[in-house]
JSON list of C-alpha atoms and ligand atoms in Angstrom, two decimals:
[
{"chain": "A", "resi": 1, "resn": "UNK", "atom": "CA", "xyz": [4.66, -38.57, 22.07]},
{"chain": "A", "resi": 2, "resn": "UNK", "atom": "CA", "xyz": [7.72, -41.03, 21.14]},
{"chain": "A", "resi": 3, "resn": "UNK", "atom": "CA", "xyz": [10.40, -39.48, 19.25]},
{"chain": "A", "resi": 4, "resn": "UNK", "atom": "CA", "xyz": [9.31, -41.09, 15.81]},
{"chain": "A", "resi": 5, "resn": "UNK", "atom": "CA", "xyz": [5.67, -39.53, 16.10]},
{"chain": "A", "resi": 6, "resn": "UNK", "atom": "CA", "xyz": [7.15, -36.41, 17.17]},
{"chain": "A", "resi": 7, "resn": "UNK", "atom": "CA", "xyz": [9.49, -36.03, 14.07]},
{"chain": "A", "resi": 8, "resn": "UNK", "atom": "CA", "xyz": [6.46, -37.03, 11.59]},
{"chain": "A", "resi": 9, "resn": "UNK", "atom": "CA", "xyz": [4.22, -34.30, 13.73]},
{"chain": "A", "resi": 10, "resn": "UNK", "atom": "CA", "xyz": [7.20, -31.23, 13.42]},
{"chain": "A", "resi": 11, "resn": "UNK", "atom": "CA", "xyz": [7.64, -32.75, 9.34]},
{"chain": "A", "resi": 12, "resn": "UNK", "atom": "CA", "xyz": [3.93, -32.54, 8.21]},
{"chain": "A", "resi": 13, "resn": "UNK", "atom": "CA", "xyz": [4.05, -29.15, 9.96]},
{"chain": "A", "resi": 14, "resn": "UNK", "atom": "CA", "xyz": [6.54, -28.02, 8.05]},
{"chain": "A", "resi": 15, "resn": "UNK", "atom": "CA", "xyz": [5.26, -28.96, 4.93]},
{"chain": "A", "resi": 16, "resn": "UNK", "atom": "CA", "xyz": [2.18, -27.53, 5.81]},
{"chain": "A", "resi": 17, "resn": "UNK", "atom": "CA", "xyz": [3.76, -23.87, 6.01]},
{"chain": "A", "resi": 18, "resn": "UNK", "atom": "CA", "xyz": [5.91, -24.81, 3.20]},
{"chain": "A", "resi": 19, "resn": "UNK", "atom": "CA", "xyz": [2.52, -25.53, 0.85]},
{"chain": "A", "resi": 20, "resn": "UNK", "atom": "CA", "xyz": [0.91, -22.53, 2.57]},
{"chain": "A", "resi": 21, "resn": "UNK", "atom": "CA", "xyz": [3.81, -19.98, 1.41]},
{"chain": "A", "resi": 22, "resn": "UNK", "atom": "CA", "xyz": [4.19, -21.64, -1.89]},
{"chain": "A", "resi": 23, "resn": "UNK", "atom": "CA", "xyz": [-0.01, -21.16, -3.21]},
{"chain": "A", "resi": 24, "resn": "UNK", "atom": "CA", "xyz": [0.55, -18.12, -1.48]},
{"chain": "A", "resi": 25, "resn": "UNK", "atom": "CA", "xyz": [3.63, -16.94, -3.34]},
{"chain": "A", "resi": 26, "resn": "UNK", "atom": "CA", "xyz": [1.22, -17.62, -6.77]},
{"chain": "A", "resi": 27, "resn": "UNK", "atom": "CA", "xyz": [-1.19, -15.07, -5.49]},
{"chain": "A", "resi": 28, "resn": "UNK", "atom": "CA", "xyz": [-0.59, -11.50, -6.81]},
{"chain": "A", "resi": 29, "resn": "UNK", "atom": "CA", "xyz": [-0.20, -8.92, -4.16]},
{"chain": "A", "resi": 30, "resn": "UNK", "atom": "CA", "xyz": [-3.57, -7.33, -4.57]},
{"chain": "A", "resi": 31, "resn": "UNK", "atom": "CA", "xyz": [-4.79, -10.64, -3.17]},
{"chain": "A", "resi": 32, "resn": "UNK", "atom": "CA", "xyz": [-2.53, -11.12, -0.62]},
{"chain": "A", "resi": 33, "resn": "UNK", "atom": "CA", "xyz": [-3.53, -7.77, 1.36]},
{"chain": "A", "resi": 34, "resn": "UNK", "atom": "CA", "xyz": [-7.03, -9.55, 1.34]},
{"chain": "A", "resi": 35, "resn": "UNK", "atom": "CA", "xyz": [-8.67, -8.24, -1.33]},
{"chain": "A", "resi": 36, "resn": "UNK", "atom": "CA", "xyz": [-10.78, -5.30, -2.61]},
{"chain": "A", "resi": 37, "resn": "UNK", "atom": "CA", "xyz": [-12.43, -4.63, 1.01]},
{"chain": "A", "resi": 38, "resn": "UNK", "atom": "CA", "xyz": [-9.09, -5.15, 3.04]},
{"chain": "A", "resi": 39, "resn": "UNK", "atom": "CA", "xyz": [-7.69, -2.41, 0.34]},
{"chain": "A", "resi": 40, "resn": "UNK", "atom": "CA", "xyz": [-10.09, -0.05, 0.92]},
{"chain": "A", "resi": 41, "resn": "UNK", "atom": "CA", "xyz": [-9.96, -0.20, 4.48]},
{"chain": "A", "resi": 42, "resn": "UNK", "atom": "CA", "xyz": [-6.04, 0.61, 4.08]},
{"chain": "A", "resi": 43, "resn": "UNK", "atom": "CA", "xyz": [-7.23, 3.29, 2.32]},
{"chain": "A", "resi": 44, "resn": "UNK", "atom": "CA", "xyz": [-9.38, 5.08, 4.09]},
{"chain": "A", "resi": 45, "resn": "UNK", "atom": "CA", "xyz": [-7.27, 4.54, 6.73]},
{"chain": "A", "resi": 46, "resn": "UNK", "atom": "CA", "xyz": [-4.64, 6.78, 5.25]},
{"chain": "A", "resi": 47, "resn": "UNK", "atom": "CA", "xyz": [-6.43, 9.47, 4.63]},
{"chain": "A", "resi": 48, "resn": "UNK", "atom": "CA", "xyz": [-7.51, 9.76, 8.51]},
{"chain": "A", "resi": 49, "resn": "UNK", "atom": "CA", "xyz": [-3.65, 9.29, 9.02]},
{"chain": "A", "resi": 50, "resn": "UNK", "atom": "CA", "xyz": [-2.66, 11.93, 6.17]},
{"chain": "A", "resi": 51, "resn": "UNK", "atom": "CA", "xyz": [-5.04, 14.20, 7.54]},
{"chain": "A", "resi": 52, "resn": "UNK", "atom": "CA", "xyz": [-3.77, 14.17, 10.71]},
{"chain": "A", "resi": 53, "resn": "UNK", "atom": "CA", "xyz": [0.19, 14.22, 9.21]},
{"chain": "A", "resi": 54, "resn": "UNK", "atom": "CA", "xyz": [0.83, 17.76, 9.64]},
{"chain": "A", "resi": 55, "resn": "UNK", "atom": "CA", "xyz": [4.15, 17.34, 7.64]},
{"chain": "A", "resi": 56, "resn": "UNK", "atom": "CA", "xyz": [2.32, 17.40, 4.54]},
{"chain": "A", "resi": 57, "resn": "UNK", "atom": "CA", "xyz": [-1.75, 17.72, 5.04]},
{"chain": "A", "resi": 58, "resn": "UNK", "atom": "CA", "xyz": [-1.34, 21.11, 3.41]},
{"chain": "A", "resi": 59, "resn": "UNK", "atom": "CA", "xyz": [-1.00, 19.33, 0.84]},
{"chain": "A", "resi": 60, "resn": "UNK", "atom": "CA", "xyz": [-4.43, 18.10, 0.50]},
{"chain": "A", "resi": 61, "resn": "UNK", "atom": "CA", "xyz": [-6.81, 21.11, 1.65]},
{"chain": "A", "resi": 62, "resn": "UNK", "atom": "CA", "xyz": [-8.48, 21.13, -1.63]},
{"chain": "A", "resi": 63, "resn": "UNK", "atom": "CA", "xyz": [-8.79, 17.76, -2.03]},
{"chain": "A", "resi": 64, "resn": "UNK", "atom": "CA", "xyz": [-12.25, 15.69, -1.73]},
{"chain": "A", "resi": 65, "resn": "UNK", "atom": "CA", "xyz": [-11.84, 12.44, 0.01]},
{"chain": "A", "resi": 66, "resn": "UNK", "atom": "CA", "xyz": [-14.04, 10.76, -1.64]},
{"chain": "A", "resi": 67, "resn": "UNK", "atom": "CA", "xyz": [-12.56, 11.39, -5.30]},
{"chain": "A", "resi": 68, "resn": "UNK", "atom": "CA", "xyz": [-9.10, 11.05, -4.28]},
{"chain": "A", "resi": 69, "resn": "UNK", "atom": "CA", "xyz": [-9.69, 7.72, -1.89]},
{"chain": "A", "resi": 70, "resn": "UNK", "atom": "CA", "xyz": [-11.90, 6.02, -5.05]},
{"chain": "A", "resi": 71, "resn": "UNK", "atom": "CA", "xyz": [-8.37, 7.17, -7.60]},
{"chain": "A", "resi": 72, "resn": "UNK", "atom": "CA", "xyz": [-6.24, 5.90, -4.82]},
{"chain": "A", "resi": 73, "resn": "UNK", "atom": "CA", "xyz": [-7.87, 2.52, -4.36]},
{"chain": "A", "resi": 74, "resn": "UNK", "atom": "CA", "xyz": [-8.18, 2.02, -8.14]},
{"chain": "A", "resi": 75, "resn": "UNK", "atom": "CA", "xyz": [-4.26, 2.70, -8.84]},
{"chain": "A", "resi": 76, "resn": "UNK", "atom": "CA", "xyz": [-3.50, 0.63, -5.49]},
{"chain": "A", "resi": 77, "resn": "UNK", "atom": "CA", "xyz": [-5.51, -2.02, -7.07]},
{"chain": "A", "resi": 78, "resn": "UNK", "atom": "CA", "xyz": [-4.54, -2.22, -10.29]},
{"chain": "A", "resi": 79, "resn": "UNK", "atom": "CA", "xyz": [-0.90, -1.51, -9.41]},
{"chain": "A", "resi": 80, "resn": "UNK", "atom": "CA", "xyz": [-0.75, -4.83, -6.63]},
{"chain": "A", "resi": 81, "resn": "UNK", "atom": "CA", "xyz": [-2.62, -7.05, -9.68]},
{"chain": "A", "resi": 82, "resn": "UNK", "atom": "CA", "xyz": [-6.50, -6.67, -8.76]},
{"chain": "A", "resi": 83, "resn": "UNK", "atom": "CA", "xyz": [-9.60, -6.61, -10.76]},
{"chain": "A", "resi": 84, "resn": "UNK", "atom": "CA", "xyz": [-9.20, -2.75, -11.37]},
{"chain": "A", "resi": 85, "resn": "UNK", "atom": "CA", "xyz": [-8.60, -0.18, -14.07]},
{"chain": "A", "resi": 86, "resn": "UNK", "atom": "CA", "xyz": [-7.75, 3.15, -13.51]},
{"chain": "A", "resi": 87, "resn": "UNK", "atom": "CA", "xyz": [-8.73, 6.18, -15.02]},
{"chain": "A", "resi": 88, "resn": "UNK", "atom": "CA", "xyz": [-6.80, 8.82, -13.73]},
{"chain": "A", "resi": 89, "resn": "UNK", "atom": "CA", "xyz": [-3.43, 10.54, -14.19]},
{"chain": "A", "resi": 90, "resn": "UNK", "atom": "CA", "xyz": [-0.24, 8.48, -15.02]},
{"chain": "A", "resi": 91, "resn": "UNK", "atom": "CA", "xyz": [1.92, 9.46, -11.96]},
{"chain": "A", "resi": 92, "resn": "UNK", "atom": "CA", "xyz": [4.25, 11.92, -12.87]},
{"chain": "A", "resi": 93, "resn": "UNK", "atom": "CA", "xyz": [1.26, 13.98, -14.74]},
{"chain": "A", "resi": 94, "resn": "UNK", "atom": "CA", "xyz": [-0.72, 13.83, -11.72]},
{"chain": "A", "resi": 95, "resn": "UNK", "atom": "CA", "xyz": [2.23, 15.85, -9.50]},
{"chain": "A", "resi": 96, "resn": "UNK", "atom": "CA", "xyz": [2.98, 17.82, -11.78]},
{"chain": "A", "resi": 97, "resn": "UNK", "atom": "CA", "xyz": [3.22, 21.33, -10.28]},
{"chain": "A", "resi": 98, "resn": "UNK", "atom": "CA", "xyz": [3.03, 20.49, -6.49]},
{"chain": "A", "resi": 99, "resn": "UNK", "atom": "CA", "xyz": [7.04, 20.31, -6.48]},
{"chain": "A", "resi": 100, "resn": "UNK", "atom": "CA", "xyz": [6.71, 17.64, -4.10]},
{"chain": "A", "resi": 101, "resn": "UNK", "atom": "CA", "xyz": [9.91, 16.73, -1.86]},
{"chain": "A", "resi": 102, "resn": "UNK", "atom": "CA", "xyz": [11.68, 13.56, -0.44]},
{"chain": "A", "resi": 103, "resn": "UNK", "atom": "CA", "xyz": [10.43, 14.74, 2.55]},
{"chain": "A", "resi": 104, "resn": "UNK", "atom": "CA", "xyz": [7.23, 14.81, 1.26]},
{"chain": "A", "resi": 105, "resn": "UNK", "atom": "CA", "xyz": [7.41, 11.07, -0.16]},
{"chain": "A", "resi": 106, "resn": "UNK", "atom": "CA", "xyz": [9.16, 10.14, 2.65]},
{"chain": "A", "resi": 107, "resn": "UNK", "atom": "CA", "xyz": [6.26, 11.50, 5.12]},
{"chain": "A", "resi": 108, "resn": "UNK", "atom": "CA", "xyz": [3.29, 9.63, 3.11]},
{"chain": "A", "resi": 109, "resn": "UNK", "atom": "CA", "xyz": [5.47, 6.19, 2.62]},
{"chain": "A", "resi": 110, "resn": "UNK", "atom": "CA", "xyz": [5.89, 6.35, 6.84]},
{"chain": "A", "resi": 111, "resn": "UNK", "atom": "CA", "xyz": [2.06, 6.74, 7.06]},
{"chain": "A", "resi": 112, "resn": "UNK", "atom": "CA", "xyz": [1.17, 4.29, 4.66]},
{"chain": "A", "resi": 113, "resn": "UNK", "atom": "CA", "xyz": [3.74, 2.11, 6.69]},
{"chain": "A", "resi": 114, "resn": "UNK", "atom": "CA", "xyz": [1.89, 2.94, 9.92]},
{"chain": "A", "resi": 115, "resn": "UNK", "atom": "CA", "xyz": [-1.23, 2.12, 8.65]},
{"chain": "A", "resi": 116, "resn": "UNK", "atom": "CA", "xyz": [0.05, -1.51, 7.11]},
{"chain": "A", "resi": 117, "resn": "UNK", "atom": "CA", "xyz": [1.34, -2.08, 10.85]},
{"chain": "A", "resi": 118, "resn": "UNK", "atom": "CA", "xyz": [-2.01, -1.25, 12.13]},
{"chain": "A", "resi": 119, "resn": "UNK", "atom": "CA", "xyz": [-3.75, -4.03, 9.89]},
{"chain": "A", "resi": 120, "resn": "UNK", "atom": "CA", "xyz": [-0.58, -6.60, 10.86]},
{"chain": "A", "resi": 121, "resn": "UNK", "atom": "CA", "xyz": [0.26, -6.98, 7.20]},
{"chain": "A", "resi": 122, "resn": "UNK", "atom": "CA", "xyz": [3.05, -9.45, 7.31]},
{"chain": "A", "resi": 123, "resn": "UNK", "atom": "CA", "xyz": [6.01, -8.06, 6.81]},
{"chain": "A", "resi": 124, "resn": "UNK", "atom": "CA", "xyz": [6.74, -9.54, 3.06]},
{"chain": "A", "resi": 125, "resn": "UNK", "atom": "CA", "xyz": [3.47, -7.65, 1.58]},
{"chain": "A", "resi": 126, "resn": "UNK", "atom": "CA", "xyz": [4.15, -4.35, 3.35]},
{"chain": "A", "resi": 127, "resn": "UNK", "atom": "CA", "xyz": [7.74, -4.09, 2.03]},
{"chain": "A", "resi": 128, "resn": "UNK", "atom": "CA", "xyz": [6.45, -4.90, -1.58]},
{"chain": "A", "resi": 129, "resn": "UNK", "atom": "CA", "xyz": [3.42, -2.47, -0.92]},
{"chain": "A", "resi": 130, "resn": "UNK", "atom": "CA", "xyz": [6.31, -0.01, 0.19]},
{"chain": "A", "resi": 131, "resn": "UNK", "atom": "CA", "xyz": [8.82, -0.96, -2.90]},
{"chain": "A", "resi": 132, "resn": "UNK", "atom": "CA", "xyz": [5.64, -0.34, -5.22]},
{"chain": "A", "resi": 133, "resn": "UNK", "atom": "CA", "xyz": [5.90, 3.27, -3.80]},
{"chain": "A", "resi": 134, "resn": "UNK", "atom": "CA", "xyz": [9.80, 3.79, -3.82]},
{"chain": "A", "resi": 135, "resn": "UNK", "atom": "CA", "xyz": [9.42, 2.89, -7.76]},
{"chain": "A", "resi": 136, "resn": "UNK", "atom": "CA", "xyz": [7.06, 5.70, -8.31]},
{"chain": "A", "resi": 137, "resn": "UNK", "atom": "CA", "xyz": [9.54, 8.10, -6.25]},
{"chain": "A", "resi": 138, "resn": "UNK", "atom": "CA", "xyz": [10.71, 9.74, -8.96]},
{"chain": "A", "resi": 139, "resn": "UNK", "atom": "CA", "xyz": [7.89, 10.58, -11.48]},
{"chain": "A", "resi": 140, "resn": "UNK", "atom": "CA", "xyz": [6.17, 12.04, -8.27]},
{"chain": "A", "resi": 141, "resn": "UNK", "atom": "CA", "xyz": [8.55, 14.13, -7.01]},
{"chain": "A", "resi": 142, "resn": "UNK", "atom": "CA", "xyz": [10.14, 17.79, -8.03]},
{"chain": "A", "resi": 143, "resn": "UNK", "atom": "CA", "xyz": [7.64, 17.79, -10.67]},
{"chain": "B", "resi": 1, "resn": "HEM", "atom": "C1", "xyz": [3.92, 6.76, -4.84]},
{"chain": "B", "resi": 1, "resn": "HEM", "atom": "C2", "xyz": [3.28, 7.64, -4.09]},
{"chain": "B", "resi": 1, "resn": "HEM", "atom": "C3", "xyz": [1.99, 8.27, -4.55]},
{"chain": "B", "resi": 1, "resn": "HEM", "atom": "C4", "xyz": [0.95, 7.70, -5.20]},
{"chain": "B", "resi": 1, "resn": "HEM", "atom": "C5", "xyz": [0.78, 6.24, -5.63]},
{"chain": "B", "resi": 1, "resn": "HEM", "atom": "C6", "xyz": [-0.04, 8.74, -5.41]},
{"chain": "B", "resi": 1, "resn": "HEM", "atom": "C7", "xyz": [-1.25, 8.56, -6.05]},
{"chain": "B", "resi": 1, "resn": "HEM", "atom": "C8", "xyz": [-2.05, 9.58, -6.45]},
{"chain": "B", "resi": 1, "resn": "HEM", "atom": "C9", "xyz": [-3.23, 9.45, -7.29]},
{"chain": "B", "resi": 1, "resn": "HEM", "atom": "C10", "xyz": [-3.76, 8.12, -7.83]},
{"chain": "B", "resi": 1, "resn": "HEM", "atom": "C11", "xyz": [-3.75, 10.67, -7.49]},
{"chain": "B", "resi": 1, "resn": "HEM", "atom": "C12", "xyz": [-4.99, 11.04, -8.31]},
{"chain": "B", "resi": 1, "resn": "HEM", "atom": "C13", "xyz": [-4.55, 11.40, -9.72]},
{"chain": "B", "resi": 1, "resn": "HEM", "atom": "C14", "xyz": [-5.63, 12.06, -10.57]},
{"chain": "B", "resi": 1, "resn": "HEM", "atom": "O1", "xyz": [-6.19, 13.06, -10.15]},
{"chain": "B", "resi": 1, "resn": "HEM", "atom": "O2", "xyz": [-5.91, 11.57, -11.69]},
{"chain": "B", "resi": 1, "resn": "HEM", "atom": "C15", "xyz": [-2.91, 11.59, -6.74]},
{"chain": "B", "resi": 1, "resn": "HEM", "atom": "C16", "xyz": [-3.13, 12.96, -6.63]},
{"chain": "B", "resi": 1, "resn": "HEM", "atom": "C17", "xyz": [-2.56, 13.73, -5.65]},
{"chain": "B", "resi": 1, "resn": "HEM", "atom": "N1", "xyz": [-1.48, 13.41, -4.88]},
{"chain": "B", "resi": 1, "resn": "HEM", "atom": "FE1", "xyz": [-0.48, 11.69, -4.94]},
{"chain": "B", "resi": 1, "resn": "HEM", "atom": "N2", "xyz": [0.43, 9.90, -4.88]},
{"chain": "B", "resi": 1, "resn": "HEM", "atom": "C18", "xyz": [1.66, 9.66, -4.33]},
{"chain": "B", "resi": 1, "resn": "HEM", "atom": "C19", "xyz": [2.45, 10.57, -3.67]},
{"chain": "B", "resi": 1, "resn": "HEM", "atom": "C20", "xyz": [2.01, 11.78, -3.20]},
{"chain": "B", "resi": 1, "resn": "HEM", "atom": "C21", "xyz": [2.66, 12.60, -2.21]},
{"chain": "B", "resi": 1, "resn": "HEM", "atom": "C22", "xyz": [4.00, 12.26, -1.54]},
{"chain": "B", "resi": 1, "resn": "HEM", "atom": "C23", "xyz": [1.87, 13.69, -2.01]},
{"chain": "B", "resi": 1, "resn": "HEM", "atom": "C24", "xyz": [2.06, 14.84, -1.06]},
{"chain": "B", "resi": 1, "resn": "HEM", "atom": "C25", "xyz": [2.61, 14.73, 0.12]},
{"chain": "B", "resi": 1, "resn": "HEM", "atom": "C26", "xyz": [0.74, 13.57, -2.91]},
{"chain": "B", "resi": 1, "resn": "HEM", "atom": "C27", "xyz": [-0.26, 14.49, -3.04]},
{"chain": "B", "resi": 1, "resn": "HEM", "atom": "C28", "xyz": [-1.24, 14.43, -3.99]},
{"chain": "B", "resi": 1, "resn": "HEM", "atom": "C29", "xyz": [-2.22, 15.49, -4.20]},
{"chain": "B", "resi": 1, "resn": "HEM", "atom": "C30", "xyz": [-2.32, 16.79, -3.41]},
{"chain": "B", "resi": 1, "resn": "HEM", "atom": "C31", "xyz": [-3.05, 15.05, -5.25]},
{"chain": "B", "resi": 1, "resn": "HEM", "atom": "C32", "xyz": [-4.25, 15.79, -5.85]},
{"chain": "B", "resi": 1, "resn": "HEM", "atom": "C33", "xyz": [-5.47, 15.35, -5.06]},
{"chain": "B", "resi": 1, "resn": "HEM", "atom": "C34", "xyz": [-6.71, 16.12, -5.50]},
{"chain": "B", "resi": 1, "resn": "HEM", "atom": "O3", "xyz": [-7.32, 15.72, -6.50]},
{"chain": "B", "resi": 1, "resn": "HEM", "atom": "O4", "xyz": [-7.00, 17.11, -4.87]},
{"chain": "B", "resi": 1, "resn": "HEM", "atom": "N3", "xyz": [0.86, 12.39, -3.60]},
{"chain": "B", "resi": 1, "resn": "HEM", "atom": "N4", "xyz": [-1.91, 10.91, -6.13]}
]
């Protein structure tokens, strides 16, 4: 390849990841993860990891998967700009009584940061995923 061809092959490259991160910088977050399905995966995902988290799993003995992982996705959802509505408590209602810690946040934002690494979420999305968290921090703790 001569130089000329070579600098026209390393351009249109470059504006090919520049057009790629530009549509995908239109897309809410909700798509970006990959959807409904790639959500729920995440989700389910977490509870195996929670489960297993013996930091806080305590915290959850009287808690049916099921229910919780169907809330979960739906705030998730809604919350990164999907298709969803949710029904349940606002945040700070919902943790009200457990007198949750930092700790405690601290423990379930590292698992839910494991689990993004697990599904290679690129970096961008799984620090907005975790900054969606971090602004919740305080209506769900010391409640
Ligand atoms: C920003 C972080 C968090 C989010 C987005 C979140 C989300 C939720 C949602 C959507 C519900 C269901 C609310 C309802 O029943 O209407 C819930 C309940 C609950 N959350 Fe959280 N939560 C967070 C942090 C935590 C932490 C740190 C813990 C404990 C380590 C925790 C423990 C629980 C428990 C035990 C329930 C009740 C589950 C049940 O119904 O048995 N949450 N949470």
């Amino acid at each position: 390849m001569n130089r000329l061809s070579r600098c026209i092959a390393i351009g249109a490259l470059a504006i090919s990841f520049a057009t790629s991160a530009a549509a995908d910088s239109g897309k809410s977050l909700f798509d970006r993860l990959g959807g409904l399905n790639a959500l729920n995966a995440v989700v389910n995902e977490l509870w195996t990891v929670v489960a297993a988290d013996s930091r806080i799993n305590a915290r959850f003995v009287h808690t049916k998967p099921e229910v919780f992982g169907s809330q979960l996705l739906d705030f998730l959802c809604q919350a990164s700009g999907g298709p969803c509505t949710y029904r349940g408590k606002d945040m700070r209602a919902a943790h009200t009584g457990m007198k949750l810690s930092a700790a405690d946040f601290d423990a379930l934002a590292e698992d839910t940061a494991k689990v993004l690494d697990k599904f290679s979420v690129p970096s961008v999305e799984k620090n907005e995923v975790l900054h969606l968290l971090g602004s919740l921090k305080g209506d769900v703790i010391g409640r």
